[in-house]
Amino acid sequence: MEKQAYLEMVREVAEEYFRSGTYYCSEAVVETINDVLGKPYEDDVVRLASGFPIGMGKAQCLCGAVSGGQIGLGMVYGRKKGEPMDPEMFEIAKGLHDYVKEEYRSCCCRVITRQWAGDDFKSEGRKQHCIAITGNVAVWVVNELIEKGKIDLATAPILQVEKPASEA
């Protein structure tokens, strides 16, 4: 599969995880990246991201999609006890931060979603905005992993997300 087609599939899956209510932003990114990597971590890995939605438990601080992206990067570049830090971890983690800051002027949920202030994440506009950010972050992470040779498109899994029965 060509890279652009693969990245579009990544976007669709990440966005659908969020849109369908299966996951929030951070969880959708983590699940998508675990899927792309061929599930090196059990499905429970998504639980690590469950406190990050809506800027860390509705605190509207660090964007949940960014948090999920950082967890996803840790799946590839992270270390175990006694191992040295992979120097690429900091570089690529900063790259995600810089991408989101350039794209949305901030990595802060409150700033990124300012026009919907006070809606308690209930407006459709805000949800659609956050779904798009979730897809963009998942695509950025996967694209970087492809570019750095951490994902081989020849062997990368084809992703699918089941839509609710009402949409099938």
PDB file of C-alpha atoms in Angstrom:
ATOM      1  CA  MET A   1       0.000   0.000   0.000  1.00  0.00           C
ATOM      2  CA  GLU A   2       1.263   3.484  -0.772  1.00  0.00           C
ATOM      3  CA  LYS A   3       2.157   5.715   2.152  1.00  0.00           C
ATOM      4  CA  GLN A   4      -0.556   8.338   1.583  1.00  0.00           C
ATOM      5  CA  ALA A   5      -3.257   5.676   1.351  1.00  0.00           C
ATOM      6  CA  TYR A   6      -1.963   4.035   4.529  1.00  0.00           C
ATOM      7  CA  LEU A   7      -1.908   7.332   6.392  1.00  0.00           C
ATOM      8  CA  GLU A   8      -5.459   8.080   5.284  1.00  0.00           C
ATOM      9  CA  MET A   9      -6.507   4.680   6.642  1.00  0.00           C
ATOM     10  CA  VAL A  10      -4.774   5.542   9.942  1.00  0.00           C
ATOM     11  CA  ARG A  11      -6.704   8.831  10.063  1.00  0.00           C
ATOM     12  CA  GLU A  12     -10.029   7.127   9.382  1.00  0.00           C
ATOM     13  CA  VAL A  13      -9.473   4.506  12.073  1.00  0.00           C
ATOM     14  CA  ALA A  14      -8.325   6.967  14.754  1.00  0.00           C
ATOM     15  CA  GLU A  15     -11.177   9.335  13.989  1.00  0.00           C
ATOM     16  CA  GLU A  16     -13.765   6.561  13.970  1.00  0.00           C
ATOM     17  CA  TYR A  17     -12.590   5.244  17.347  1.00  0.00           C
ATOM     18  CA  PHE A  18     -13.369   8.716  18.723  1.00  0.00           C
ATOM     19  CA  ARG A  19     -16.462   9.500  16.631  1.00  0.00           C
ATOM     20  CA  SER A  20     -18.142   6.209  17.540  1.00  0.00           C
ATOM     21  CA  GLY A  21     -17.642   6.775  21.250  1.00  0.00           C
ATOM     22  CA  THR A  22     -15.391   3.731  21.544  1.00  0.00           C
ATOM     23  CA  TYR A  23     -12.592   5.956  22.851  1.00  0.00           C
ATOM     24  CA  TYR A  24     -11.725   9.552  23.623  1.00  0.00           C
ATOM     25  CA  CYS A  25      -8.853  11.360  21.887  1.00  0.00           C
ATOM     26  CA  SER A  26      -5.858   9.994  23.814  1.00  0.00           C
ATOM     27  CA  GLU A  27      -7.236   6.461  23.854  1.00  0.00           C
ATOM     28  CA  ALA A  28      -8.038   6.540  20.126  1.00  0.00           C
ATOM     29  CA  VAL A  29      -4.473   7.547  19.269  1.00  0.00           C
ATOM     30  CA  VAL A  30      -2.948   4.852  21.509  1.00  0.00           C
ATOM     31  CA  GLU A  31      -5.244   2.127  20.157  1.00  0.00           C
ATOM     32  CA  THR A  32      -4.567   3.151  16.556  1.00  0.00           C
ATOM     33  CA  ILE A  33      -0.796   3.151  17.021  1.00  0.00           C
ATOM     34  CA  ASN A  34      -0.895  -0.204  18.806  1.00  0.00           C
ATOM     35  CA  ASP A  35      -2.941  -1.502  15.849  1.00  0.00           C
ATOM     36  CA  VAL A  36      -0.430  -0.101  13.327  1.00  0.00           C
ATOM     37  CA  LEU A  37       2.461  -1.695  15.197  1.00  0.00           C
ATOM     38  CA  GLY A  38       0.740  -5.087  14.986  1.00  0.00           C
ATOM     39  CA  LYS A  39      -0.496  -5.096  18.601  1.00  0.00           C
ATOM     40  CA  PRO A  40       2.831  -5.489  20.431  1.00  0.00           C
ATOM     41  CA  TYR A  41       0.905  -4.543  23.569  1.00  0.00           C
ATOM     42  CA  GLU A  42      -2.258  -6.162  24.846  1.00  0.00           C
ATOM     43  CA  ASP A  43      -5.523  -4.308  24.336  1.00  0.00           C
ATOM     44  CA  ASP A  44      -5.325  -3.085  27.934  1.00  0.00           C
ATOM     45  CA  VAL A  45      -2.546  -0.666  26.915  1.00  0.00           C
ATOM     46  CA  VAL A  46      -5.273   1.823  26.024  1.00  0.00           C
ATOM     47  CA  ARG A  47      -6.032   2.116  29.744  1.00  0.00           C
ATOM     48  CA  LEU A  48      -2.770   4.043  30.138  1.00  0.00           C
ATOM     49  CA  ALA A  49      -4.371   6.833  28.109  1.00  0.00           C
ATOM     50  CA  SER A  50      -7.734   6.955  29.886  1.00  0.00           C
ATOM     51  CA  GLY A  51      -6.865   9.840  32.218  1.00  0.00           C
ATOM     52  CA  PHE A  52      -5.732  12.189  29.462  1.00  0.00           C
ATOM     53  CA  PRO A  53      -8.922  13.129  27.542  1.00  0.00           C
ATOM     54  CA  ILE A  54     -10.104  16.729  27.522  1.00  0.00           C
ATOM     55  CA  GLY A  55      -6.738  18.007  28.667  1.00  0.00           C
ATOM     56  CA  MET A  56      -6.045  15.556  31.507  1.00  0.00           C
ATOM     57  CA  GLY A  57      -9.330  14.580  33.065  1.00  0.00           C
ATOM     58  CA  LYS A  58     -11.254  17.640  31.863  1.00  0.00           C
ATOM     59  CA  ALA A  59      -8.610  20.016  33.293  1.00  0.00           C
ATOM     60  CA  GLN A  60      -8.194  21.306  29.722  1.00  0.00           C
ATOM     61  CA  CYS A  61      -4.414  21.259  30.010  1.00  0.00           C
ATOM     62  CA  LEU A  62      -2.268  19.152  27.649  1.00  0.00           C
ATOM     63  CA  CYS A  63      -4.295  18.034  24.611  1.00  0.00           C
ATOM     64  CA  GLY A  64      -5.311  14.397  25.038  1.00  0.00           C
ATOM     65  CA  ALA A  65      -4.423  13.509  21.460  1.00  0.00           C
ATOM     66  CA  VAL A  66      -0.888  14.799  22.086  1.00  0.00           C
ATOM     67  CA  SER A  67      -0.678  12.714  25.275  1.00  0.00           C
ATOM     68  CA  GLY A  68      -1.832   9.658  23.334  1.00  0.00           C
ATOM     69  CA  GLY A  69       0.708  10.379  20.620  1.00  0.00           C
ATOM     70  CA  GLN A  70       3.488  10.564  23.187  1.00  0.00           C
ATOM     71  CA  ILE A  71       2.411   7.213  24.645  1.00  0.00           C
ATOM     72  CA  GLY A  72       2.427   5.797  21.108  1.00  0.00           C
ATOM     73  CA  LEU A  73       5.950   7.092  20.531  1.00  0.00           C
ATOM     74  CA  GLY A  74       6.980   5.478  23.803  1.00  0.00           C
ATOM     75  CA  MET A  75       5.720   2.146  22.463  1.00  0.00           C
ATOM     76  CA  VAL A  76       8.508   2.338  19.883  1.00  0.00           C
ATOM     77  CA  TYR A  77      11.217   4.463  21.480  1.00  0.00           C
ATOM     78  CA  GLY A  78      10.589   3.824  25.175  1.00  0.00           C
ATOM     79  CA  ARG A  79      12.871   1.910  27.466  1.00  0.00           C
ATOM     80  CA  LYS A  80      12.698  -0.664  30.213  1.00  0.00           C
ATOM     81  CA  LYS A  81      14.429  -0.568  33.586  1.00  0.00           C
ATOM     82  CA  GLY A  82      18.184  -0.638  33.136  1.00  0.00           C
ATOM     83  CA  GLU A  83      18.139   0.322  29.459  1.00  0.00           C
ATOM     84  CA  PRO A  84      19.645   3.571  28.214  1.00  0.00           C
ATOM     85  CA  MET A  85      17.324   6.238  26.835  1.00  0.00           C
ATOM     86  CA  ASP A  86      17.046   6.161  23.052  1.00  0.00           C
ATOM     87  CA  PRO A  87      18.227   9.636  22.011  1.00  0.00           C
ATOM     88  CA  GLU A  88      15.580   9.698  19.277  1.00  0.00           C
ATOM     89  CA  MET A  89      12.835   9.601  21.936  1.00  0.00           C
ATOM     90  CA  PHE A  90      13.329  13.222  22.951  1.00  0.00           C
ATOM     91  CA  GLU A  91      13.757  14.411  19.375  1.00  0.00           C
ATOM     92  CA  ILE A  92      10.582  12.787  18.067  1.00  0.00           C
ATOM     93  CA  ALA A  93       8.571  13.662  21.201  1.00  0.00           C
ATOM     94  CA  LYS A  94       9.540  17.309  20.764  1.00  0.00           C
ATOM     95  CA  GLY A  95       8.677  16.989  17.079  1.00  0.00           C
ATOM     96  CA  LEU A  96       5.099  16.021  17.947  1.00  0.00           C
ATOM     97  CA  HIS A  97       4.847  18.922  20.390  1.00  0.00           C
ATOM     98  CA  ASP A  98       6.192  21.348  17.785  1.00  0.00           C
ATOM     99  CA  TYR A  99       3.862  20.018  15.069  1.00  0.00           C
ATOM    100  CA  VAL A 100       0.757  20.499  17.220  1.00  0.00           C
ATOM    101  CA  LYS A 101       1.907  23.897  18.445  1.00  0.00           C
ATOM    102  CA  GLU A 102       2.509  25.061  14.873  1.00  0.00           C
ATOM    103  CA  GLU A 103      -0.745  23.592  13.573  1.00  0.00           C
ATOM    104  CA  TYR A 104      -3.021  24.721  16.427  1.00  0.00           C
ATOM    105  CA  ARG A 105      -0.960  27.518  18.108  1.00  0.00           C
ATOM    106  CA  SER A 106      -0.781  25.498  21.329  1.00  0.00           C
ATOM    107  CA  CYS A 107      -0.700  22.026  22.846  1.00  0.00           C
ATOM    108  CA  CYS A 108      -3.178  23.155  25.497  1.00  0.00           C
ATOM    109  CA  CYS A 109      -6.709  21.797  25.150  1.00  0.00           C
ATOM    110  CA  ARG A 110      -8.173  25.027  26.563  1.00  0.00           C
ATOM    111  CA  VAL A 111      -6.438  27.128  23.887  1.00  0.00           C
ATOM    112  CA  ILE A 112      -7.093  24.716  21.024  1.00  0.00           C
ATOM    113  CA  THR A 113     -10.811  24.583  21.874  1.00  0.00           C
ATOM    114  CA  ARG A 114     -11.242  28.167  23.103  1.00  0.00           C
ATOM    115  CA  GLN A 115     -14.184  28.940  20.821  1.00  0.00           C
ATOM    116  CA  TRP A 116     -16.231  26.283  22.637  1.00  0.00           C
ATOM    117  CA  ALA A 117     -15.317  27.451  26.166  1.00  0.00           C
ATOM    118  CA  GLY A 118     -17.848  26.411  28.766  1.00  0.00           C
ATOM    119  CA  ASP A 119     -19.581  23.754  26.672  1.00  0.00           C
ATOM    120  CA  ASP A 120     -18.254  20.890  28.843  1.00  0.00           C
ATOM    121  CA  PHE A 121     -17.382  19.013  25.659  1.00  0.00           C
ATOM    122  CA  LYS A 122     -21.022  18.822  24.652  1.00  0.00           C
ATOM    123  CA  SER A 123     -21.094  20.784  21.373  1.00  0.00           C
ATOM    124  CA  GLU A 124     -20.901  18.933  18.071  1.00  0.00           C
ATOM    125  CA  GLY A 125     -18.460  21.538  16.728  1.00  0.00           C
ATOM    126  CA  ARG A 126     -15.962  20.880  19.471  1.00  0.00           C
ATOM    127  CA  LYS A 127     -16.281  17.129  19.097  1.00  0.00           C
ATOM    128  CA  GLN A 128     -15.643  17.353  15.346  1.00  0.00           C
ATOM    129  CA  HIS A 129     -12.637  19.628  15.956  1.00  0.00           C
ATOM    130  CA  CYS A 130     -11.172  17.161  18.458  1.00  0.00           C
ATOM    131  CA  ILE A 131     -11.867  14.203  16.169  1.00  0.00           C
ATOM    132  CA  ALA A 132      -9.847  15.943  13.445  1.00  0.00           C
ATOM    133  CA  ILE A 133      -6.979  16.678  15.853  1.00  0.00           C
ATOM    134  CA  THR A 134      -7.003  13.019  16.924  1.00  0.00           C
ATOM    135  CA  GLY A 135      -6.699  11.897  13.303  1.00  0.00           C
ATOM    136  CA  ASN A 136      -3.960  14.432  12.578  1.00  0.00           C
ATOM    137  CA  VAL A 137      -1.882  13.372  15.581  1.00  0.00           C
ATOM    138  CA  ALA A 138      -2.203   9.669  14.733  1.00  0.00           C
ATOM    139  CA  VAL A 139      -1.156  10.405  11.148  1.00  0.00           C
ATOM    140  CA  TRP A 140       1.796  12.533  12.268  1.00  0.00           C
ATOM    141  CA  VAL A 141       3.080   9.803  14.596  1.00  0.00           C
ATOM    142  CA  VAL A 142       2.669   7.005  12.054  1.00  0.00           C
ATOM    143  CA  ASN A 143       4.237   9.094   9.278  1.00  0.00           C
ATOM    144  CA  GLU A 144       7.263   9.779  11.480  1.00  0.00           C
ATOM    145  CA  LEU A 145       7.564   6.085  12.332  1.00  0.00           C
ATOM    146  CA  ILE A 146       7.446   5.224   8.629  1.00  0.00           C
ATOM    147  CA  GLU A 147      10.037   7.892   7.792  1.00  0.00           C
ATOM    148  CA  LYS A 148      12.366   6.653  10.556  1.00  0.00           C
ATOM    149  CA  GLY A 149      12.077   3.039   9.347  1.00  0.00           C
ATOM    150  CA  LYS A 150      10.133   1.840  12.392  1.00  0.00           C
ATOM    151  CA  ILE A 151       7.123   0.805  10.297  1.00  0.00           C
ATOM    152  CA  ASP A 152       7.490  -1.077   7.016  1.00  0.00           C
ATOM    153  CA  LEU A 153       4.509  -0.454   4.763  1.00  0.00           C
ATOM    154  CA  ALA A 154       5.102  -3.806   3.051  1.00  0.00           C
ATOM    155  CA  THR A 155       4.271  -5.610   6.294  1.00  0.00           C
ATOM    156  CA  ALA A 156       2.134  -3.038   8.126  1.00  0.00           C
ATOM    157  CA  PRO A 157      -1.302  -4.369   9.077  1.00  0.00           C
ATOM    158  CA  ILE A 158      -4.413  -3.253   7.246  1.00  0.00           C
ATOM    159  CA  LEU A 159      -6.533  -1.428   9.797  1.00  0.00           C
ATOM    160  CA  GLN A 160     -10.259  -1.647  10.252  1.00  0.00           C
ATOM    161  CA  VAL A 161     -12.579  -0.282  12.850  1.00  0.00           C
ATOM    162  CA  GLU A 162     -16.050  -1.642  13.211  1.00  0.00           C
ATOM    163  CA  LYS A 163     -18.739   0.967  12.908  1.00  0.00           C
ATOM    164  CA  PRO A 164     -21.772   0.706  15.152  1.00  0.00           C
ATOM    165  CA  ALA A 165     -24.482  -1.566  13.737  1.00  0.00           C
ATOM    166  CA  SER A 166     -26.702   1.468  13.138  1.00  0.00           C
ATOM    167  CA  GLU A 167     -24.135   2.795  10.620  1.00  0.00           C
ATOM    168  CA  ALA A 168     -23.227  -0.496   8.931  1.00  0.00           C
TER     169      ALA A 168
END
